[in-house]
Tab-separated table of C-alpha atoms and ligand atoms in Angstrom:
chain	number	residue	atom	x	y	z
A	1	MET	CA	110.833	118.991	102.467
A	2	SER	CA	108.285	116.394	101.380
A	3	LEU	CA	104.645	115.507	101.911
A	4	PRO	CA	103.927	112.943	104.663
A	5	ARG	CA	103.521	109.366	103.431
A	6	ILE	CA	100.806	107.100	104.798
A	7	VAL	CA	99.175	103.794	103.836
A	8	ALA	CA	95.490	103.175	103.073
A	9	THR	CA	93.929	100.729	105.502
A	10	ARG	CA	90.208	100.879	104.675
A	11	TYR	CA	88.062	102.006	101.761
A	12	LEU	CA	85.007	103.611	103.377
A	13	LEU	CA	82.833	105.010	100.591
A	14	PRO	CA	82.877	106.641	97.173
A	15	LEU	CA	82.205	110.385	96.747
A	16	ARG	CA	79.861	110.140	93.815
A	17	GLU	CA	79.536	113.891	93.322
A	18	GLY	CA	83.161	114.017	92.185
A	19	GLY	CA	83.712	113.353	88.477
A	20	SER	CA	86.920	111.432	89.191
A	21	LEU	CA	85.155	109.208	91.762
A	22	PRO	CA	87.358	110.046	94.730
A	23	GLY	CA	86.888	107.780	97.752
A	24	VAL	CA	86.820	108.326	101.479
A	25	VAL	CA	89.619	106.193	102.861
A	26	GLU	CA	91.157	105.573	106.261
A	27	GLY	CA	94.926	105.769	106.706
A	28	ASN	CA	97.330	103.885	108.950
A	29	ASP	CA	97.620	107.111	110.964
A	30	LEU	CA	93.855	106.665	111.740
A	31	GLY	CA	93.056	109.808	109.752
A	32	THR	CA	90.183	109.971	107.264
A	33	TYR	CA	91.005	111.239	103.783
A	34	VAL	CA	89.471	111.944	100.429
A	35	LEU	CA	91.648	109.844	98.163
A	36	LYS	CA	92.234	111.072	94.629
A	37	PHE	CA	93.404	108.204	92.436
A	38	HIS	CA	96.213	108.268	89.879
A	39	GLY	CA	94.212	105.683	87.893
A	40	ALA	CA	91.220	108.037	87.445
A	41	GLY	CA	90.402	109.374	83.982
A	42	GLN	CA	92.519	112.518	84.341
A	43	GLY	CA	95.593	110.443	85.236
A	44	PRO	CA	98.451	111.358	87.571
A	45	LYS	CA	98.754	114.868	86.122
A	46	ALA	CA	95.589	115.853	87.980
A	47	LEU	CA	97.375	114.854	91.194
A	48	VAL	CA	100.455	116.851	90.197
A	49	ALA	CA	98.261	119.935	89.761
A	50	GLU	CA	96.581	119.283	93.135
A	51	VAL	CA	99.957	119.260	94.885
A	52	ILE	CA	101.542	122.242	93.131
A	53	VAL	CA	98.462	124.468	93.308
A	54	GLY	CA	97.246	123.350	96.743
A	55	GLU	CA	100.640	123.794	98.376
A	56	LEU	CA	101.241	127.112	96.599
A	57	PHE	CA	97.885	128.467	97.769
A	58	ARG	CA	98.526	127.236	101.310
A	59	ARG	CA	101.856	129.057	101.439
A	60	LEU	CA	100.154	132.216	100.243
A	61	GLY	CA	97.755	132.120	103.179
A	62	LEU	CA	94.683	130.329	101.805
A	63	ARG	CA	93.047	127.377	103.552
A	64	VAL	CA	93.622	124.077	101.763
A	65	PRO	CA	93.027	120.714	103.521
A	66	GLU	CA	96.286	118.990	104.386
A	67	LEU	CA	97.718	116.846	101.571
A	68	LYS	CA	99.556	113.538	102.073
A	69	LEU	CA	100.827	110.816	99.771
A	70	MET	CA	98.958	107.566	100.309
A	71	GLU	CA	100.154	104.123	99.312
A	72	LEU	CA	97.265	101.977	98.109
A	73	ASP	CA	97.068	98.201	97.933
A	74	PRO	CA	93.945	97.557	95.807
A	75	VAL	CA	92.996	94.561	97.980
A	76	ILE	CA	91.529	96.966	100.537
A	77	GLY	CA	88.583	97.398	98.170
A	78	ARG	CA	87.921	93.696	97.673
A	79	SER	CA	84.571	93.767	99.470
A	80	GLU	CA	83.434	96.761	97.409
A	81	PRO	CA	80.693	95.396	95.124
A	82	ASP	CA	80.824	98.156	92.502
A	83	HIS	CA	82.884	97.149	89.457
A	84	GLU	CA	83.703	100.722	88.517
A	85	ILE	CA	85.272	101.248	91.940
A	86	GLN	CA	87.072	97.896	91.879
A	87	ASP	CA	88.592	98.794	88.490
A	88	LEU	CA	89.630	102.217	89.711
A	89	LEU	CA	91.350	100.737	92.778
A	90	VAL	CA	93.131	98.091	90.717
A	91	ARG	CA	94.402	100.749	88.291
A	92	SER	CA	95.531	102.911	91.217
A	93	GLY	CA	97.865	100.619	93.111
A	94	GLY	CA	100.833	102.568	94.468
A	95	LEU	CA	100.949	106.239	95.350
A	96	ASN	CA	97.807	108.406	95.386
A	97	LEU	CA	96.878	111.776	96.841
A	98	ALA	CA	95.137	111.928	100.241
A	99	VAL	CA	93.259	115.122	101.065
A	100	ASP	CA	92.338	115.594	104.715
A	101	PHE	CA	88.590	114.930	104.985
A	102	LEU	CA	86.664	117.874	106.473
A	103	PRO	CA	83.727	116.223	108.261
A	104	GLY	CA	80.481	118.153	108.144
A	105	SER	CA	81.750	120.664	105.594
A	106	LEU	CA	79.253	122.085	103.118
A	107	GLY	CA	79.702	123.313	99.576
A	108	TYR	CA	79.985	127.118	99.398
A	109	ASP	CA	76.772	128.672	98.117
A	110	GLY	CA	77.308	132.293	99.134
A	111	SER	CA	75.209	132.075	102.301
A	112	SER	CA	78.062	131.650	104.779
A	113	GLY	CA	81.834	131.587	104.856
A	114	THR	CA	81.972	134.450	102.340
A	115	PRO	CA	85.506	135.844	102.274
A	116	THR	CA	86.282	139.568	102.385
A	117	GLU	CA	86.552	141.407	99.080
A	118	GLN	CA	90.303	141.362	99.355
A	119	GLU	CA	90.354	137.583	99.941
A	120	GLN	CA	88.018	137.094	96.987
A	121	ALA	CA	90.366	139.152	94.812
A	122	ARG	CA	93.331	137.065	95.972
A	123	ILE	CA	91.518	133.824	95.127
A	124	LEU	CA	90.552	135.198	91.699
A	125	TRP	CA	94.137	136.331	91.018
A	126	LEU	CA	95.551	132.952	92.036
A	127	ASP	CA	93.011	130.903	90.080
A	128	ALA	CA	93.830	133.041	87.028
A	129	PHE	CA	97.538	132.466	87.597
A	130	VAL	CA	97.207	128.667	87.645
A	131	ALA	CA	94.423	128.702	85.026
A	132	ASN	CA	91.941	126.979	87.315
A	133	VAL	CA	88.664	126.631	85.405
A	134	ASP	CA	86.968	124.730	88.238
A	135	ARG	CA	85.698	127.555	90.459
A	136	SER	CA	82.372	128.501	88.927
A	137	TRP	CA	79.000	128.899	90.654
A	138	ARG	CA	77.979	125.555	89.166
A	139	ASN	CA	80.905	123.854	90.851
A	140	THR	CA	82.675	126.117	93.311
A	141	ASN	CA	85.100	123.554	94.750
A	142	LEU	CA	84.947	125.651	97.905
A	143	LEU	CA	83.916	124.109	101.207
A	144	VAL	CA	82.677	125.912	104.300
A	145	TRP	CA	83.952	124.221	107.419
A	146	HIS	CA	83.763	125.703	110.918
A	147	LYS	CA	82.606	128.960	109.251
A	148	ASN	CA	85.789	129.235	107.188
A	149	LEU	CA	86.292	128.811	103.479
A	150	TRP	CA	88.502	125.927	102.248
A	151	LEU	CA	89.751	125.482	98.696
A	152	ILE	CA	89.685	122.016	97.098
A	153	ASP	CA	89.965	120.275	93.745
A	154	HIS	CA	92.810	121.841	91.780
A	155	GLY	CA	93.281	118.861	89.474
A	156	ALA	CA	92.128	120.705	86.351
A	157	ALA	CA	94.556	123.613	86.802
A	158	LEU	CA	97.948	123.848	85.031
A	159	TYR	CA	96.340	122.252	81.972
A	160	PHE	CA	99.371	123.230	79.882
A	161	HIS	CA	101.046	120.048	81.137
A	162	HIS	CA	98.754	117.972	78.929
A	163	ALA	CA	100.625	119.309	75.880
A	164	TRP	CA	104.163	120.317	76.781
A	165	ALA	CA	104.973	121.049	73.145
A	166	SER	CA	102.604	124.035	73.127
A	167	ALA	CA	102.995	124.911	76.813
A	168	GLU	CA	104.896	128.117	75.925
A	169	LYS	CA	101.539	129.695	75.136
A	170	PHE	CA	100.396	129.202	78.733
A	171	THR	CA	102.535	132.110	79.841
A	172	ALA	CA	100.228	134.577	78.118
A	173	THR	CA	96.912	132.711	77.955
A	174	PRO	CA	94.118	134.972	79.243
A	175	TYR	CA	91.803	133.763	82.002
A	176	ASN	CA	88.029	133.850	81.721
A	177	ALA	CA	87.132	135.529	85.004
A	178	GLY	CA	83.498	135.863	83.894
A	179	ASP	CA	82.819	132.293	84.948
A	180	HIS	CA	84.501	132.561	88.364
A	181	VAL	CA	82.500	132.416	91.582
A	182	PHE	CA	84.225	135.652	92.722
A	183	ARG	CA	84.088	137.443	89.356
A	184	ASP	CA	82.748	140.617	91.018
A	185	ALA	CA	86.071	140.925	92.872
A	186	VAL	CA	87.787	141.683	89.560
A	187	THR	CA	87.918	145.356	90.540
A	188	GLY	CA	90.105	144.401	93.508
A	189	VAL	CA	92.581	142.292	91.558
A	190	ALA	CA	94.928	145.181	90.714
A	191	GLY	CA	95.135	145.973	94.436
A	192	VAL	CA	96.413	142.498	95.388
A	193	ASP	CA	98.615	142.061	92.330
A	194	ALA	CA	101.919	143.478	93.543
A	195	ASP	CA	101.940	141.509	96.809
A	196	LEU	CA	101.024	138.190	95.255
A	197	ALA	CA	103.421	138.552	92.329
A	198	ALA	CA	106.258	139.420	94.725
A	199	ALA	CA	105.479	136.408	96.923
A	200	ILE	CA	105.698	133.938	94.032
A	201	THR	CA	109.480	133.709	94.040
A	202	PRO	CA	111.689	131.123	92.305
A	203	ALA	CA	112.358	129.607	95.750
A	204	LEU	CA	108.660	129.212	96.521
A	205	VAL	CA	107.767	127.743	93.134
A	206	THR	CA	110.731	125.354	93.299
A	207	GLU	CA	109.667	124.297	96.789
A	208	VAL	CA	106.067	123.422	95.863
A	209	VAL	CA	107.066	121.671	92.629
A	210	GLY	CA	109.585	119.750	94.737
A	211	LEU	CA	106.733	118.253	96.767
A	212	VAL	CA	105.441	116.257	93.778
A	213	PRO	CA	106.643	112.650	94.073
A	214	ASP	CA	108.939	111.326	91.317
A	215	GLU	CA	106.398	108.582	90.598
A	216	TRP	CA	104.056	111.062	88.857
A	217	LEU	CA	106.682	112.876	86.787
A	218	LEU	CA	108.911	112.370	83.795
A	219	GLU	CA	112.496	113.505	83.469
A	220	GLY	CA	112.638	117.285	83.123
A	221	ASP	CA	109.041	117.919	84.223
A	222	ARG	CA	110.021	119.774	87.402
A	223	GLU	CA	112.074	122.315	85.463
A	224	ARG	CA	109.214	122.737	83.001
A	225	TYR	CA	106.641	123.488	85.724
A	226	VAL	CA	108.966	125.948	87.450
A	227	GLY	CA	109.857	127.667	84.174
A	228	HIS	CA	106.282	128.107	82.965
A	229	LEU	CA	104.958	129.326	86.308
A	230	LEU	CA	107.773	131.850	86.733
A	231	ALA	CA	107.313	133.100	83.179
A	232	ARG	CA	103.581	133.589	83.803
A	233	VAL	CA	104.092	135.545	87.001
A	234	ALA	CA	106.825	137.686	85.438
A	235	ASP	CA	104.498	139.103	82.772
A	236	ARG	CA	100.882	139.413	83.840
A	237	SER	CA	99.748	141.821	81.149
A	238	ALA	CA	98.025	139.181	79.026
A	239	TRP	CA	96.199	137.125	81.637
A	240	LEU	CA	95.483	139.153	84.756
A	241	PRO	CA	91.720	139.760	85.136
A	242	GLY	CA	91.138	143.503	84.974
A	243	GLY	CA	94.706	144.105	83.772
A	244	ALA	CA	97.986	144.441	85.669
A	245	ARG	CA	98.896	147.738	87.291
B	301	ATP	N1	88.609	117.327	101.888
B	301	ATP	C1	87.293	117.153	101.753
B	301	ATP	N2	86.476	117.117	102.825
B	301	ATP	C2	85.137	116.932	102.677
B	301	ATP	N3	84.527	116.760	101.488
B	301	ATP	C3	85.285	116.788	100.378
B	301	ATP	C4	86.697	116.990	100.442
B	301	ATP	N4	87.203	116.954	99.193
B	301	ATP	C5	86.148	116.737	98.387
B	301	ATP	N5	85.001	116.646	99.081
B	301	ATP	C6	83.650	116.426	98.516
B	301	ATP	O1	83.747	115.567	97.406
B	301	ATP	C7	83.377	116.252	96.196
B	301	ATP	C8	84.278	115.800	95.061
B	301	ATP	O2	85.635	116.158	95.352
B	301	ATP	P1	86.537	116.847	94.246
B	301	ATP	O3	85.860	118.069	93.744
B	301	ATP	O4	87.893	117.020	94.812
B	301	ATP	O5	86.547	115.694	93.160
B	301	ATP	P2	86.632	115.705	91.571
B	301	ATP	O6	86.401	114.321	91.121
B	301	ATP	O7	87.904	116.347	91.163
B	301	ATP	O8	85.395	116.598	91.225
B	301	ATP	P3	84.880	117.361	89.939
B	301	ATP	O9	83.677	116.597	89.557
B	301	ATP	O10	84.564	118.715	90.509
B	301	ATP	O11	85.981	117.391	88.948
B	301	ATP	C9	83.461	117.721	96.550
B	301	ATP	O12	82.610	118.508	95.759
B	301	ATP	C10	83.054	117.727	98.001
B	301	ATP	O13	81.658	117.650	98.125
B	302	MG	MG1	85.105	119.114	92.359
């Protein structure tokens, strides 16, 4: 199993609200995508986290825009006058991450698209599991599209991969649920714990880690991601918001 591969044909516009300056890009399949660049400040590891977390969440029943791998030839941005964007495109030649663009979607502000309490608890549990710090009220990284909630921007999760030497600690690092957009669902976390923990099997984790392209990884990285994620799900006593049952 692998993510579909497409080629960028047109750079349409930058998404300035995103810190990593993602761009809206057209693909050779005529689709429109939000392109997240391996040459952005966070580097290719942000894209690795997007794939592992996004595809894990999707398989556990959450809505995540479709992800594809997009080959970029920086010449497609040659008419782009902004130097910052030109530099980013030049640094990002090769494989980048394309996120299906949801036209007309709006950022979640609590007024519509609110998930049930159980769904909120599942999102809180999963964000705690992958240590996603980017789901606060200031920056929810949730989109409402056709009245449904969609989860985006998982590039800051799995931060243990920035320091493999101390990554052991990740297994038991607590999660600050107080900052999470669904922090009030903490009382429901124990109720969704058993199902989610049972669903995160070695086969599932191996499958989603297997979707990351070799280009963004070093030798041995796949085993490291699988090992740390399985160790974290096996013992939830230290990190689960509200405490494991
Ligand atoms: N698939 C999408 N469809 C429509 N709009 C999107 C999509 N993905 C991102 N956006 C818009 O672009 C913004 C920036 O995207 P994203 O959060 O993924 O980028 P980032 O650079 O990682 O951002 P951050 O500043 O939060 O770290 C989002 O807040 C949202 O408004
Ligand atoms: Mg964001």
